[in-house]
Amino acid sequence: MHNIIKARSVASKEKLLAISGLLSGAIIWGLIWYPYRLLEQMGVSGALSSFATYLIPLILGFTLYSERLRLRHFPPILLLIGLTAGWTNLAYVLAVIDGEVMRVLLLFYLSPLWTVLLARLLLHERLRFHGYLVMVLSFAGAVVMLWRPNLGLPLPQNTAEWMALSAGLTFAATNVLSRRAEASDIWLKSLSVWVGVSVLSLLALIYQPATLAALPMLPVSGWMWLLLVSILIFAVTLTVQYGLARAPANQAIVIFLFELVVAAVASYLLAGEVMTAQEWLGGAMIVAASLFSGKLEHDTYPA
């Protein structure tokens, strides 16, 4: 009896820590666009700030994990996770620097639609009612949010919005791939993310070498922002990976939606951005689709 009570206590504690980890990730990602914008105003491009703020966690991760790291046991699927997660994070940063924060996030949260499609293609999961409801709500929400009678088809209107859309797609791909890499521990998955962003950012910098000139002229406050964001990314990557490994998928997606609340308040207070009624309606439909996506865990079956 004592062992059962102890086991339940440990499980309850782990669940609380998992929820806290996911919630901290939602809060940080709902705010982190602001320092990236400040750095861009100081002359640090999105690619350069992404490279700097992910290179530091990468170095820390390799240093702390070096004794247990065995590259010969590095599953190939983690390379794919690194690429998809790398583009997710890089595209997100580039999108929130140049685009409207809430439109970027709402386009990003079309990810349930892409998850449904990718799960069908890669995991051979067929859908029932809730799966199709997710697809319809997500697509309809995007149409409502993006529709402009004078602009023709309801497509993203600028590079930032296309970046946000692509980030949501690769975020969904990362989630689907992670289902097939459950045996890998938190550190390996986190290292994959840091490597992916660092490599893709470096490739972008190769085509924009002039942006490196901003570093020698960066004020002390800029270096402090880079260091702070790096530490936050290091911590939040680990805590989110911990949460994803222990919290049910339906619970995780609901918790992540808190990012939208944080970003809505922050974008209004810090950037003076206000969404139209049409954008709120489309965004509400996308949020609803994300909430319904939690049902997919119990509403899919093998093909």
Short mmCIF file of C-alpha atoms in Angstrom, two decimals:
data_model
loop_
_atom_site.label_atom_id
_atom_site.label_comp_id
_atom_site.label_asym_id
_atom_site.label_seq_id
_atom_site.Cartn_x
_atom_site.Cartn_y
_atom_site.Cartn_z
CA MET A 1 0.00 0.00 0.00
CA HIS A 2 2.81 2.35 0.90
CA ASN A 3 4.50 1.65 -2.43
CA ILE A 4 1.27 2.40 -4.32
CA ILE A 5 0.84 5.72 -2.52
CA LYS A 6 4.48 6.58 -3.17
CA ALA A 7 4.15 5.69 -6.87
CA ARG A 8 1.06 7.87 -7.20
CA SER A 9 2.84 10.74 -5.47
CA VAL A 10 5.79 10.48 -7.86
CA ALA A 11 3.46 10.32 -10.88
CA SER A 12 1.51 13.35 -9.63
CA LYS A 13 4.74 15.29 -9.12
CA GLU A 14 5.99 14.38 -12.61
CA LYS A 15 2.68 15.46 -14.14
CA LEU A 16 2.83 18.80 -12.32
CA LEU A 17 6.40 19.33 -13.52
CA ALA A 18 5.38 18.40 -17.07
CA ILE A 19 2.51 20.91 -17.07
CA SER A 20 4.80 23.57 -15.60
CA GLY A 21 7.37 22.89 -18.32
CA LEU A 22 4.83 23.24 -21.12
CA LEU A 23 3.30 26.34 -19.56
CA SER A 24 6.71 27.99 -19.18
CA GLY A 25 7.37 27.27 -22.85
CA ALA A 26 4.07 28.87 -23.86
CA ILE A 27 4.81 31.98 -21.79
CA ILE A 28 8.37 32.41 -23.03
CA TRP A 29 7.46 31.88 -26.70
CA GLY A 30 4.61 34.32 -26.31
CA LEU A 31 7.12 36.99 -25.23
CA ILE A 32 10.39 36.11 -26.93
CA TRP A 33 9.50 37.92 -30.15
CA TYR A 34 10.07 41.23 -28.36
CA PRO A 35 13.84 40.89 -27.68
CA TYR A 36 14.32 39.59 -31.21
CA ARG A 37 12.65 42.73 -32.52
CA LEU A 38 14.83 44.89 -30.27
CA LEU A 39 17.93 43.15 -31.58
CA GLU A 40 16.76 43.68 -35.17
CA GLN A 41 16.37 47.40 -34.42
CA MET A 42 20.01 47.36 -33.21
CA GLY A 43 21.07 45.98 -36.59
CA VAL A 44 21.17 42.28 -35.72
CA SER A 45 19.29 40.34 -38.40
CA GLY A 46 16.92 37.52 -37.55
CA ALA A 47 19.33 34.92 -38.94
CA LEU A 48 22.24 36.33 -36.92
CA SER A 49 20.28 36.59 -33.66
CA SER A 50 18.93 33.05 -34.18
CA PHE A 51 22.43 31.70 -34.78
CA ALA A 52 23.82 33.41 -31.69
CA THR A 53 20.96 32.49 -29.38
CA TYR A 54 20.98 28.81 -30.41
CA LEU A 55 24.74 28.37 -30.65
CA ILE A 56 25.18 29.11 -26.93
CA PRO A 57 22.61 26.45 -25.86
CA LEU A 58 24.26 24.04 -28.31
CA ILE A 59 27.68 24.57 -26.73
CA LEU A 60 26.22 24.25 -23.23
CA GLY A 61 24.34 21.12 -24.21
CA PHE A 62 27.37 19.39 -25.68
CA THR A 63 29.45 20.40 -22.66
CA LEU A 64 26.96 19.10 -20.09
CA TYR A 65 26.05 15.98 -22.07
CA SER A 66 29.48 15.12 -23.46
CA GLU A 67 30.16 12.20 -21.12
CA ARG A 68 26.94 10.42 -22.09
CA LEU A 69 26.83 11.47 -25.74
CA ARG A 70 27.57 8.61 -28.12
CA LEU A 71 27.20 9.65 -31.75
CA ARG A 72 27.17 6.05 -32.90
CA HIS A 73 23.85 5.68 -31.07
CA PHE A 74 22.40 8.84 -32.63
CA PRO A 75 19.19 7.70 -34.39
CA PRO A 76 18.94 9.02 -37.97
CA ILE A 77 15.41 10.25 -37.30
CA LEU A 78 16.86 12.89 -34.98
CA LEU A 79 18.53 14.46 -38.02
CA LEU A 80 15.10 14.95 -39.56
CA ILE A 81 13.79 16.33 -36.27
CA GLY A 82 16.73 18.73 -36.22
CA LEU A 83 15.88 19.99 -39.71
CA THR A 84 12.16 20.40 -39.10
CA ALA A 85 12.56 21.88 -35.62
CA GLY A 86 15.40 24.04 -36.91
CA TRP A 87 13.25 25.58 -39.62
CA THR A 88 10.31 25.92 -37.21
CA ASN A 89 12.31 28.06 -34.81
CA LEU A 90 14.22 30.05 -37.44
CA ALA A 91 11.12 30.79 -39.52
CA TYR A 92 9.20 31.75 -36.37
CA VAL A 93 11.86 34.29 -35.40
CA LEU A 94 12.02 35.77 -38.90
CA ALA A 95 8.22 35.96 -39.03
CA VAL A 96 7.68 37.70 -35.68
CA ILE A 97 10.38 40.25 -36.46
CA ASP A 98 8.71 41.47 -39.65
CA GLY A 99 5.08 40.45 -39.26
CA GLU A 100 2.15 41.17 -36.97
CA VAL A 101 2.67 38.97 -33.92
CA MET A 102 -0.88 37.61 -33.63
CA ARG A 103 -1.31 36.91 -37.34
CA VAL A 104 2.03 35.09 -37.29
CA LEU A 105 1.01 32.97 -34.30
CA LEU A 106 -2.43 32.17 -35.63
CA LEU A 107 -0.99 31.05 -38.96
CA PHE A 108 1.57 29.02 -37.01
CA TYR A 109 -1.26 27.35 -35.10
CA LEU A 110 -2.67 25.89 -38.29
CA SER A 111 -0.34 23.05 -37.27
CA PRO A 112 -3.24 20.74 -36.25
CA LEU A 113 -4.31 20.69 -39.91
CA TRP A 114 -0.83 19.70 -41.05
CA THR A 115 -0.55 17.17 -38.21
CA VAL A 116 -3.69 15.41 -39.41
CA LEU A 117 -2.36 15.18 -42.97
CA LEU A 118 1.18 14.14 -42.00
CA ALA A 119 -0.04 11.57 -39.50
CA ARG A 120 -2.06 10.01 -42.31
CA LEU A 121 0.92 9.98 -44.69
CA LEU A 122 3.74 9.05 -42.29
CA LEU A 123 1.99 7.13 -39.51
CA HIS A 124 -0.84 5.70 -41.63
CA GLU A 125 -3.47 6.92 -39.17
CA ARG A 126 -6.98 7.17 -40.60
CA LEU A 127 -9.42 9.70 -39.23
CA ARG A 128 -12.89 9.72 -37.83
CA PHE A 129 -15.15 12.64 -36.98
CA HIS A 130 -12.81 14.78 -34.86
CA GLY A 131 -9.96 14.50 -37.36
CA TYR A 132 -12.03 15.87 -40.20
CA LEU A 133 -13.46 18.55 -37.89
CA VAL A 134 -9.92 19.71 -37.13
CA MET A 135 -9.12 19.98 -40.83
CA VAL A 136 -12.30 21.90 -41.68
CA LEU A 137 -12.00 24.32 -38.73
CA SER A 138 -8.31 25.02 -39.36
CA PHE A 139 -8.78 25.66 -43.06
CA ALA A 140 -11.92 27.73 -42.57
CA GLY A 141 -10.22 29.80 -39.88
CA ALA A 142 -7.29 30.56 -42.18
CA VAL A 143 -9.65 31.57 -44.99
CA VAL A 144 -11.61 33.91 -42.69
CA MET A 145 -8.47 35.47 -41.24
CA LEU A 146 -6.69 35.97 -44.57
CA TRP A 147 -9.66 36.86 -46.78
CA ARG A 148 -9.42 40.27 -48.43
CA PRO A 149 -12.08 40.88 -51.14
CA ASN A 150 -9.76 43.14 -53.12
CA LEU A 151 -6.76 40.79 -53.02
CA GLY A 152 -8.21 37.68 -54.61
CA LEU A 153 -7.37 34.30 -53.09
CA PRO A 154 -7.04 34.24 -49.26
CA LEU A 155 -3.29 33.59 -49.13
CA PRO A 156 -0.59 34.99 -46.82
CA GLN A 157 0.15 38.52 -47.98
CA ASN A 158 3.86 38.87 -47.18
CA THR A 159 7.04 36.95 -46.47
CA ALA A 160 6.47 36.97 -42.70
CA GLU A 161 3.09 35.28 -43.08
CA TRP A 162 4.49 32.66 -45.45
CA MET A 163 7.25 32.03 -42.92
CA ALA A 164 4.66 31.57 -40.17
CA LEU A 165 2.68 29.15 -42.32
CA SER A 166 5.78 27.10 -43.11
CA ALA A 167 6.83 27.11 -39.45
CA GLY A 168 3.48 25.61 -38.48
CA LEU A 169 3.94 22.91 -41.12
CA THR A 170 7.41 21.95 -39.90
CA PHE A 171 6.20 22.12 -36.29
CA ALA A 172 3.60 19.50 -37.17
CA ALA A 173 6.27 17.43 -38.92
CA THR A 174 8.46 17.64 -35.82
CA ASN A 175 5.61 16.38 -33.64
CA VAL A 176 4.86 13.48 -35.96
CA LEU A 177 8.53 12.53 -36.21
CA SER A 178 8.88 12.74 -32.44
CA ARG A 179 6.26 10.02 -32.12
CA ARG A 180 8.71 7.74 -33.90
CA ALA A 181 11.65 8.75 -31.71
CA GLU A 182 10.17 8.05 -28.29
CA ALA A 183 13.23 6.03 -27.28
CA SER A 184 15.53 9.08 -27.52
CA ASP A 185 16.03 11.05 -24.33
CA ILE A 186 15.37 14.73 -23.71
CA TRP A 187 18.98 15.82 -24.18
CA LEU A 188 19.33 14.20 -27.59
CA LYS A 189 16.10 15.76 -28.84
CA SER A 190 17.10 19.16 -27.46
CA LEU A 191 20.53 18.91 -29.05
CA SER A 192 18.83 18.10 -32.36
CA VAL A 193 16.80 21.31 -32.11
CA TRP A 194 19.83 23.46 -31.24
CA VAL A 195 21.94 21.93 -34.01
CA GLY A 196 19.15 22.34 -36.55
CA VAL A 197 18.58 26.04 -35.85
CA SER A 198 22.31 26.78 -35.66
CA VAL A 199 23.06 25.09 -38.99
CA LEU A 200 20.13 26.63 -40.87
CA SER A 201 20.89 30.08 -39.45
CA LEU A 202 24.53 29.72 -40.45
CA LEU A 203 23.51 28.81 -44.00
CA ALA A 204 21.37 31.95 -44.13
CA LEU A 205 24.31 34.03 -42.88
CA ILE A 206 26.54 32.69 -45.65
CA TYR A 207 24.26 34.52 -48.08
CA GLN A 208 24.12 37.61 -45.86
CA PRO A 209 27.74 38.09 -44.69
CA ALA A 210 27.27 41.85 -44.40
CA THR A 211 24.96 41.33 -41.42
CA LEU A 212 27.94 40.17 -39.33
CA ALA A 213 29.19 43.76 -39.27
CA ALA A 214 26.50 44.56 -36.70
CA LEU A 215 28.20 42.55 -33.93
CA PRO A 216 31.26 44.77 -33.33
CA MET A 217 28.96 47.80 -33.05
CA LEU A 218 26.38 46.12 -30.85
CA PRO A 219 25.84 47.99 -27.56
CA VAL A 220 26.15 46.25 -24.20
CA SER A 221 22.37 46.05 -23.93
CA GLY A 222 22.32 44.07 -27.18
CA TRP A 223 24.82 41.53 -25.85
CA MET A 224 22.77 41.23 -22.68
CA TRP A 225 19.64 40.50 -24.70
CA LEU A 226 21.50 37.85 -26.71
CA LEU A 227 22.73 36.19 -23.51
CA LEU A 228 19.31 36.34 -21.83
CA VAL A 229 17.49 34.88 -24.83
CA SER A 230 20.13 32.13 -25.13
CA ILE A 231 19.64 31.11 -21.50
CA LEU A 232 15.86 31.14 -21.90
CA ILE A 233 16.05 28.99 -25.04
CA PHE A 234 18.37 26.52 -23.33
CA ALA A 235 16.01 26.18 -20.38
CA VAL A 236 12.73 26.18 -22.29
CA THR A 237 13.86 23.57 -24.83
CA LEU A 238 14.65 21.14 -22.04
CA THR A 239 11.50 21.87 -20.03
CA VAL A 240 9.24 21.58 -23.07
CA GLN A 241 10.85 18.29 -24.11
CA TYR A 242 10.35 17.05 -20.55
CA GLY A 243 6.70 18.08 -20.66
CA LEU A 244 6.04 16.53 -24.07
CA ALA A 245 7.50 13.24 -22.87
CA ARG A 246 5.14 13.06 -19.89
CA ALA A 247 1.94 14.97 -20.68
CA PRO A 248 -0.83 13.60 -22.93
CA ALA A 249 -0.87 15.15 -26.40
CA ASN A 250 -4.35 16.62 -25.94
CA GLN A 251 -3.27 18.34 -22.73
CA ALA A 252 -0.07 19.67 -24.31
CA ILE A 253 -1.82 21.40 -27.21
CA VAL A 254 -4.26 23.14 -24.85
CA ILE A 255 -1.40 24.38 -22.67
CA PHE A 256 0.55 25.63 -25.69
CA LEU A 257 -2.46 27.72 -26.69
CA PHE A 258 -1.72 29.93 -23.68
CA GLU A 259 1.04 31.36 -25.90
CA LEU A 260 -1.67 33.07 -27.92
CA VAL A 261 -3.04 34.79 -24.81
CA VAL A 262 0.40 35.95 -23.72
CA ALA A 263 1.29 37.16 -27.22
CA ALA A 264 -2.04 38.99 -27.65
CA VAL A 265 -1.50 41.00 -24.45
CA ALA A 266 2.21 41.55 -25.13
CA SER A 267 1.74 42.63 -28.75
CA TYR A 268 -0.89 45.16 -27.67
CA LEU A 269 1.15 46.58 -24.78
CA LEU A 270 4.61 46.44 -26.38
CA ALA A 271 3.91 46.94 -30.08
CA GLY A 272 0.49 48.56 -30.19
CA GLU A 273 -0.88 45.86 -32.49
CA VAL A 274 -4.66 45.47 -32.60
CA MET A 275 -6.47 42.68 -34.46
CA THR A 276 -9.62 43.28 -36.48
CA ALA A 277 -12.91 41.49 -35.72
CA GLN A 278 -12.40 39.36 -38.82
CA GLU A 279 -8.96 38.28 -37.65
CA TRP A 280 -10.30 37.48 -34.17
CA LEU A 281 -13.02 35.29 -35.72
CA GLY A 282 -10.56 33.41 -37.92
CA GLY A 283 -8.15 33.07 -35.01
CA ALA A 284 -10.91 31.71 -32.76
CA MET A 285 -11.66 29.02 -35.35
CA ILE A 286 -7.98 28.03 -35.51
CA VAL A 287 -7.82 27.89 -31.70
CA ALA A 288 -10.96 25.73 -31.68
CA ALA A 289 -9.31 23.39 -34.18
CA SER A 290 -6.27 23.13 -31.89
CA LEU A 291 -8.51 22.30 -28.94
CA PHE A 292 -10.35 19.64 -30.93
CA SER A 293 -7.01 18.22 -32.09
CA GLY A 294 -6.61 16.87 -28.58
CA LYS A 295 -9.33 14.35 -29.46
CA LEU A 296 -7.19 12.89 -32.25
CA GLU A 297 -5.27 10.78 -29.75
CA HIS A 298 -8.44 8.76 -29.16
CA ASP A 299 -10.03 9.17 -32.56
CA THR A 300 -7.53 7.68 -35.00
CA TYR A 301 -6.90 4.11 -36.02
CA PRO A 302 -4.31 2.37 -38.21
CA ALA A 303 -4.97 2.27 -41.93
#
